[in-house]
Amino acid sequence: MTAQAPAQVALETARQRLIVALDVPDAAAALAAARALEGHVGMLKIGLELFVAEGPAVVRAIRERHPALEIFLDLKLHDIPNTMRGAIRSARELGARFLTVHAGSGAEHLRACVEEAAGALEILAVTVLTSQDAQACREAGHTRAPEELVAMRAACAREAGCAGVVCSGQEVARVHEVAPSLLKVVPGIRPAGAAADDQRRVMTPARAIASHASHLVIGRPIMQAADRQAAADAIVREIAGAL
Ligand code: C5P
């Protein structure tokens, strides 16, 4: 076996850090994207739109046809521990790597999730939704600023044994200080010059990686590109340059 050149290794490492958001309405669109992106990105994120429409079958179909692509189930679970445990038991068999749960319920809830995942899934805690600004946090009864809440919840996720957190690019450096060992999965990423769409506070891939993001979630800049493979490859090169 020939050793890979260092540049190839860097590109492969970068590829594993790129997660594409499959924000599509049905399995046909999801499978078409998976076909195009296999070998170009590391992971696909299945969120509520696709999961509610197609259920676990779409996860199984992608896993069967494209085993090299990892799956991030972004279901943002939030319920009593017993119900969370049941949902996680059901998700365990799907072959996904990441599953999101809300961090706001505290360490006991998160510990129950990690225990029930039993090593078959890596639990990511969603710290504070980026749609929640300071006023929304106050209205929800929080006395702390969003960035304080993010740091507290990241510490809680670390204590509970979560694999990582989802946070914005604005908070990822702070999360890294509080919990350097956690994976930090960051959405709201836009290559320089790309349309921000409805994202308000965007960050480039290179800057997010330099701020200690472990994985980047990118949707429209890849999914709506005329050439999805070329768009993904360009972002992978930018990530590799920042590693
Ligand atoms: O198309 P775009 O790159 O903006 O997609 C980002 C993805 O990340 C979407 O699936 C969106 O729901 C998700 N996300 C986000 N901000 C968060 C959490 C998740 O944009 N705070």
CSV table of C-alpha atoms and ligand atoms in Angstrom, one decimal:
chain,number,residue,atom,x,y,z
A,1,MET,CA,0.0,0.0,0.0
A,2,THR,CA,1.4,3.4,-0.9
A,3,ALA,CA,1.5,6.1,1.8
A,4,GLN,CA,-0.8,9.1,1.1
A,5,ALA,CA,0.9,12.4,0.4
A,6,PRO,CA,0.5,14.9,3.3
A,7,ALA,CA,-1.8,17.1,1.1
A,8,GLN,CA,-4.1,14.2,0.4
A,9,VAL,CA,-4.2,13.4,4.1
A,10,ALA,CA,-5.1,17.0,4.9
A,11,LEU,CA,-7.9,17.0,2.3
A,12,GLU,CA,-9.3,13.8,3.7
A,13,THR,CA,-9.2,15.2,7.2
A,14,ALA,CA,-11.0,18.3,6.0
A,15,ARG,CA,-13.6,16.2,4.2
A,16,GLN,CA,-14.5,14.4,7.4
A,17,ARG,CA,-15.2,17.8,9.0
A,18,LEU,CA,-17.7,18.9,6.4
A,19,ILE,CA,-21.3,18.1,7.1
A,20,VAL,CA,-23.9,19.0,4.4
A,21,ALA,CA,-27.4,19.9,5.6
A,22,LEU,CA,-29.9,17.8,3.6
A,23,ASP,CA,-32.7,20.3,3.9
A,24,VAL,CA,-34.8,18.6,1.2
A,25,PRO,CA,-38.4,17.5,1.3
A,26,ASP,CA,-38.2,13.9,0.2
A,27,ALA,CA,-36.1,10.7,-0.1
A,28,ALA,CA,-35.5,11.1,-3.8
A,29,ALA,CA,-33.9,14.5,-3.4
A,30,ALA,CA,-31.9,13.3,-0.4
A,31,LEU,CA,-30.6,10.2,-2.3
A,32,ALA,CA,-29.7,12.3,-5.3
A,33,ALA,CA,-27.7,14.6,-3.1
A,34,ALA,CA,-26.0,11.7,-1.3
A,35,ARG,CA,-25.0,10.2,-4.7
A,36,ALA,CA,-23.4,13.5,-5.8
A,37,LEU,CA,-21.7,14.1,-2.5
A,38,GLU,CA,-20.2,10.7,-1.6
A,39,GLY,CA,-16.4,11.0,-1.7
A,40,HIS,CA,-16.6,14.8,-1.5
A,41,VAL,CA,-17.9,15.4,2.1
A,42,GLY,CA,-17.8,13.4,5.3
A,43,MET,CA,-21.4,13.5,6.7
A,44,LEU,CA,-25.0,14.4,5.8
A,45,LYS,CA,-27.3,16.1,8.3
A,46,ILE,CA,-30.9,14.9,8.3
A,47,GLY,CA,-33.2,17.4,10.0
A,48,LEU,CA,-36.8,17.5,10.9
A,49,GLU,CA,-38.2,18.3,7.5
A,50,LEU,CA,-36.8,15.2,5.9
A,51,PHE,CA,-37.2,12.9,8.9
A,52,VAL,CA,-40.8,13.9,9.5
A,53,ALA,CA,-41.6,13.3,5.8
A,54,GLU,CA,-39.7,10.0,5.3
A,55,GLY,CA,-39.0,8.6,8.7
A,56,PRO,CA,-36.1,6.2,9.6
A,57,ALA,CA,-36.4,4.6,6.1
A,58,VAL,CA,-34.5,7.5,4.5
A,59,VAL,CA,-31.6,7.1,7.0
A,60,ARG,CA,-31.4,3.3,6.3
A,61,ALA,CA,-31.5,3.9,2.5
A,62,ILE,CA,-28.6,6.4,2.6
A,63,ARG,CA,-26.6,4.2,4.9
A,64,GLU,CA,-27.1,1.1,2.7
A,65,ARG,CA,-26.3,2.9,-0.6
A,66,HIS,CA,-23.6,5.2,0.6
A,67,PRO,CA,-21.9,3.6,3.6
A,68,ALA,CA,-18.9,6.0,3.4
A,69,LEU,CA,-21.2,8.9,4.3
A,70,GLU,CA,-21.8,9.3,8.0
A,71,ILE,CA,-25.2,10.5,9.2
A,72,PHE,CA,-26.0,13.3,11.6
A,73,LEU,CA,-29.6,13.0,12.9
A,74,ASP,CA,-30.5,16.5,13.8
A,75,LEU,CA,-33.8,15.8,15.7
A,76,LYS,CA,-33.1,18.2,18.6
A,77,LEU,CA,-34.9,16.0,21.1
A,78,HIS,CA,-36.4,17.7,24.2
A,79,ASP,CA,-38.7,15.7,26.6
A,80,ILE,CA,-38.7,14.0,29.9
A,81,PRO,CA,-35.8,11.5,30.4
A,82,ASN,CA,-37.9,8.4,30.0
A,83,THR,CA,-39.2,9.6,26.6
A,84,MET,CA,-35.8,10.7,25.5
A,85,ARG,CA,-34.5,7.3,26.4
A,86,GLY,CA,-37.2,5.6,24.2
A,87,ALA,CA,-36.4,7.9,21.2
A,88,ILE,CA,-32.7,7.2,21.5
A,89,ARG,CA,-33.3,3.4,21.8
A,90,SER,CA,-35.3,3.7,18.5
A,91,ALA,CA,-32.5,5.8,16.9
A,92,ARG,CA,-29.7,3.5,18.0
A,93,GLU,CA,-30.3,1.0,15.3
A,94,LEU,CA,-30.2,3.4,12.4
A,95,GLY,CA,-26.5,3.6,11.9
A,96,ALA,CA,-26.3,7.4,12.4
A,97,ARG,CA,-23.2,8.8,14.1
A,98,PHE,CA,-24.5,12.0,15.7
A,99,LEU,CA,-27.9,12.8,17.4
A,100,THR,CA,-28.9,16.2,18.8
A,101,VAL,CA,-30.7,16.8,22.0
A,102,HIS,CA,-31.4,20.1,23.7
A,103,ALA,CA,-29.0,21.0,26.5
A,104,GLY,CA,-31.4,23.2,28.4
A,105,SER,CA,-32.9,20.5,30.5
A,106,GLY,CA,-29.8,20.0,32.5
A,107,ALA,CA,-27.1,17.4,33.3
A,108,GLU,CA,-29.5,14.6,34.5
A,109,HIS,CA,-31.4,14.6,31.2
A,110,LEU,CA,-28.2,14.7,29.2
A,111,ARG,CA,-26.7,11.9,31.3
A,112,ALA,CA,-29.8,9.7,30.6
A,113,CYS,CA,-29.3,10.4,26.8
A,114,VAL,CA,-25.6,9.5,26.8
A,115,GLU,CA,-26.3,6.3,28.9
A,116,GLU,CA,-29.1,5.2,26.5
A,117,ALA,CA,-27.0,5.9,23.4
A,118,ALA,CA,-24.7,3.2,24.8
A,119,GLY,CA,-21.9,4.1,22.5
A,120,ALA,CA,-24.0,3.4,19.4
A,121,LEU,CA,-24.6,7.1,18.8
A,122,GLU,CA,-22.7,10.2,19.8
A,123,ILE,CA,-24.9,12.7,21.6
A,124,LEU,CA,-24.5,16.4,20.6
A,125,ALA,CA,-26.1,19.0,22.9
A,126,VAL,CA,-27.7,22.0,21.3
A,127,THR,CA,-26.6,24.9,23.5
A,128,VAL,CA,-28.8,27.9,22.6
A,129,LEU,CA,-30.6,28.2,19.2
A,130,THR,CA,-29.0,31.0,17.2
A,131,SER,CA,-32.6,32.2,16.5
A,132,GLN,CA,-32.7,33.2,20.2
A,133,ASP,CA,-31.2,36.6,20.9
A,134,ALA,CA,-30.8,38.3,24.3
A,135,GLN,CA,-34.4,39.5,24.3
A,136,ALA,CA,-35.7,36.0,23.5
A,137,CYS,CA,-33.6,34.6,26.3
A,138,ARG,CA,-35.0,37.2,28.7
A,139,GLU,CA,-38.6,36.4,27.6
A,140,ALA,CA,-37.9,32.7,28.2
A,141,GLY,CA,-37.0,33.6,31.8
A,142,HIS,CA,-33.2,33.4,31.5
A,143,THR,CA,-31.3,35.9,33.5
A,144,ARG,CA,-28.0,35.3,31.7
A,145,ALA,CA,-26.9,36.5,28.3
A,146,PRO,CA,-27.0,33.9,25.4
A,147,GLU,CA,-23.2,33.5,25.4
A,148,GLU,CA,-23.2,32.8,29.1
A,149,LEU,CA,-25.9,30.2,28.7
A,150,VAL,CA,-23.9,28.6,25.9
A,151,ALA,CA,-20.8,28.3,28.1
A,152,MET,CA,-22.8,26.9,31.0
A,153,ARG,CA,-24.6,24.4,28.8
A,154,ALA,CA,-21.3,23.3,27.2
A,155,ALA,CA,-19.9,22.7,30.6
A,156,CYS,CA,-23.0,20.7,31.5
A,157,ALA,CA,-22.7,18.7,28.3
A,158,ARG,CA,-19.1,17.9,29.1
A,159,GLU,CA,-20.0,16.7,32.6
A,160,ALA,CA,-22.8,14.6,31.3
A,161,GLY,CA,-20.4,12.8,28.9
A,162,CYS,CA,-21.8,14.2,25.6
A,163,ALA,CA,-19.6,13.9,22.6
A,164,GLY,CA,-20.0,17.5,21.7
A,165,VAL,CA,-22.2,20.5,21.3
A,166,VAL,CA,-23.8,22.5,18.5
A,167,CYS,CA,-23.0,26.2,18.8
A,168,SER,CA,-22.6,29.3,16.5
A,169,GLY,CA,-19.3,30.5,15.2
A,170,GLN,CA,-19.6,33.5,17.5
A,171,GLU,CA,-19.4,31.2,20.6
A,172,VAL,CA,-17.1,28.4,19.4
A,173,ALA,CA,-13.9,29.9,20.8
A,174,ARG,CA,-15.6,30.4,24.2
A,175,VAL,CA,-16.9,26.8,24.2
A,176,HIS,CA,-13.5,25.6,23.4
A,177,GLU,CA,-12.1,27.3,26.6
A,178,VAL,CA,-14.8,25.7,28.7
A,179,ALA,CA,-14.8,22.3,27.1
A,180,PRO,CA,-11.7,21.7,24.9
A,181,SER,CA,-12.4,18.0,24.6
A,182,LEU,CA,-15.9,18.3,23.2
A,183,LEU,CA,-16.6,18.2,19.5
A,184,LYS,CA,-17.9,21.6,18.3
A,185,VAL,CA,-20.3,21.4,15.4
A,186,VAL,CA,-20.9,24.9,13.9
A,187,PRO,CA,-23.7,25.9,11.4
A,188,GLY,CA,-24.1,29.4,9.9
A,189,ILE,CA,-21.0,29.0,7.7
A,190,ARG,CA,-20.5,30.8,4.4
A,191,PRO,CA,-17.5,30.8,2.1
A,192,ALA,CA,-16.3,34.4,1.5
A,193,GLY,CA,-18.5,36.0,-1.1
A,194,ALA,CA,-21.4,33.5,-0.8
A,195,ALA,CA,-24.9,34.8,-0.1
A,196,ALA,CA,-25.7,34.8,3.6
A,197,ASP,CA,-29.4,33.8,2.9
A,198,ASP,CA,-31.3,34.1,6.1
A,199,GLN,CA,-28.3,33.6,8.4
A,200,ARG,CA,-27.5,36.8,10.2
A,201,ARG,CA,-24.1,36.2,11.7
A,202,VAL,CA,-22.1,34.1,9.4
A,203,MET,CA,-18.5,32.9,9.5
A,204,THR,CA,-16.1,31.6,6.8
A,205,PRO,CA,-15.0,28.0,7.0
A,206,ALA,CA,-11.4,29.0,7.6
A,207,ARG,CA,-12.3,31.3,10.5
A,208,ALA,CA,-14.6,28.7,12.1
A,209,ILE,CA,-11.9,26.0,12.0
A,210,ALA,CA,-9.3,28.5,13.4
A,211,SER,CA,-11.7,29.2,16.2
A,212,HIS,CA,-11.7,25.4,17.1
A,213,ALA,CA,-14.8,24.2,15.3
A,214,SER,CA,-14.5,20.4,14.8
A,215,HIS,CA,-17.2,20.1,12.2
A,216,LEU,CA,-18.9,22.7,9.9
A,217,VAL,CA,-22.6,22.4,8.9
A,218,ILE,CA,-23.2,23.9,5.4
A,219,GLY,CA,-26.5,23.7,3.5
A,220,ARG,CA,-27.4,26.1,0.7
A,221,PRO,CA,-23.9,27.1,-0.5
A,222,ILE,CA,-23.5,23.4,-1.5
A,223,MET,CA,-27.1,22.2,-2.0
A,224,GLN,CA,-28.1,25.1,-4.3
A,225,ALA,CA,-24.9,25.2,-6.2
A,226,ALA,CA,-25.0,24.4,-9.9
A,227,ASP,CA,-22.1,21.9,-9.3
A,228,ARG,CA,-22.5,20.5,-5.7
A,229,GLN,CA,-19.2,18.5,-6.0
A,230,ALA,CA,-17.2,21.6,-7.0
A,231,ALA,CA,-18.8,23.7,-4.3
A,232,ALA,CA,-18.0,21.0,-1.6
A,233,ASP,CA,-14.4,20.5,-3.0
A,234,ALA,CA,-13.7,24.3,-2.7
A,235,ILE,CA,-14.9,24.3,0.9
A,236,VAL,CA,-12.8,21.2,1.7
A,237,ARG,CA,-9.7,23.0,0.3
A,238,GLU,CA,-10.5,26.0,2.5
A,239,ILE,CA,-10.8,23.8,5.6
A,240,ALA,CA,-7.6,22.0,4.8
A,241,GLY,CA,-5.8,25.3,4.5
A,242,ALA,CA,-6.9,26.3,8.0
A,243,LEU,CA,-6.1,23.0,9.7
B,1,C5P,O1,-28.3,26.5,4.3
B,1,C5P,P1,-27.5,26.7,5.6
B,1,C5P,O2,-26.0,26.6,5.4
B,1,C5P,O3,-27.9,28.1,6.2
B,1,C5P,O4,-28.0,25.6,6.5
B,1,C5P,C1,-27.6,25.5,7.9
B,1,C5P,C2,-28.2,24.3,8.5
B,1,C5P,O5,-27.9,24.3,9.9
B,1,C5P,C3,-29.7,24.2,8.4
B,1,C5P,O6,-30.1,22.8,8.4
B,1,C5P,C4,-30.1,24.8,9.8
B,1,C5P,O7,-31.4,24.4,10.2
B,1,C5P,C5,-29.0,24.3,10.7
B,1,C5P,N1,-28.8,25.2,11.8
B,1,C5P,C6,-28.5,26.5,11.8
B,1,C5P,N2,-28.3,27.2,12.9
B,1,C5P,C7,-28.4,26.6,14.1
B,1,C5P,C8,-28.6,25.2,14.2
B,1,C5P,C9,-28.8,24.5,13.0
B,1,C5P,O8,-28.5,27.1,10.7
B,1,C5P,N3,-28.2,27.3,15.2
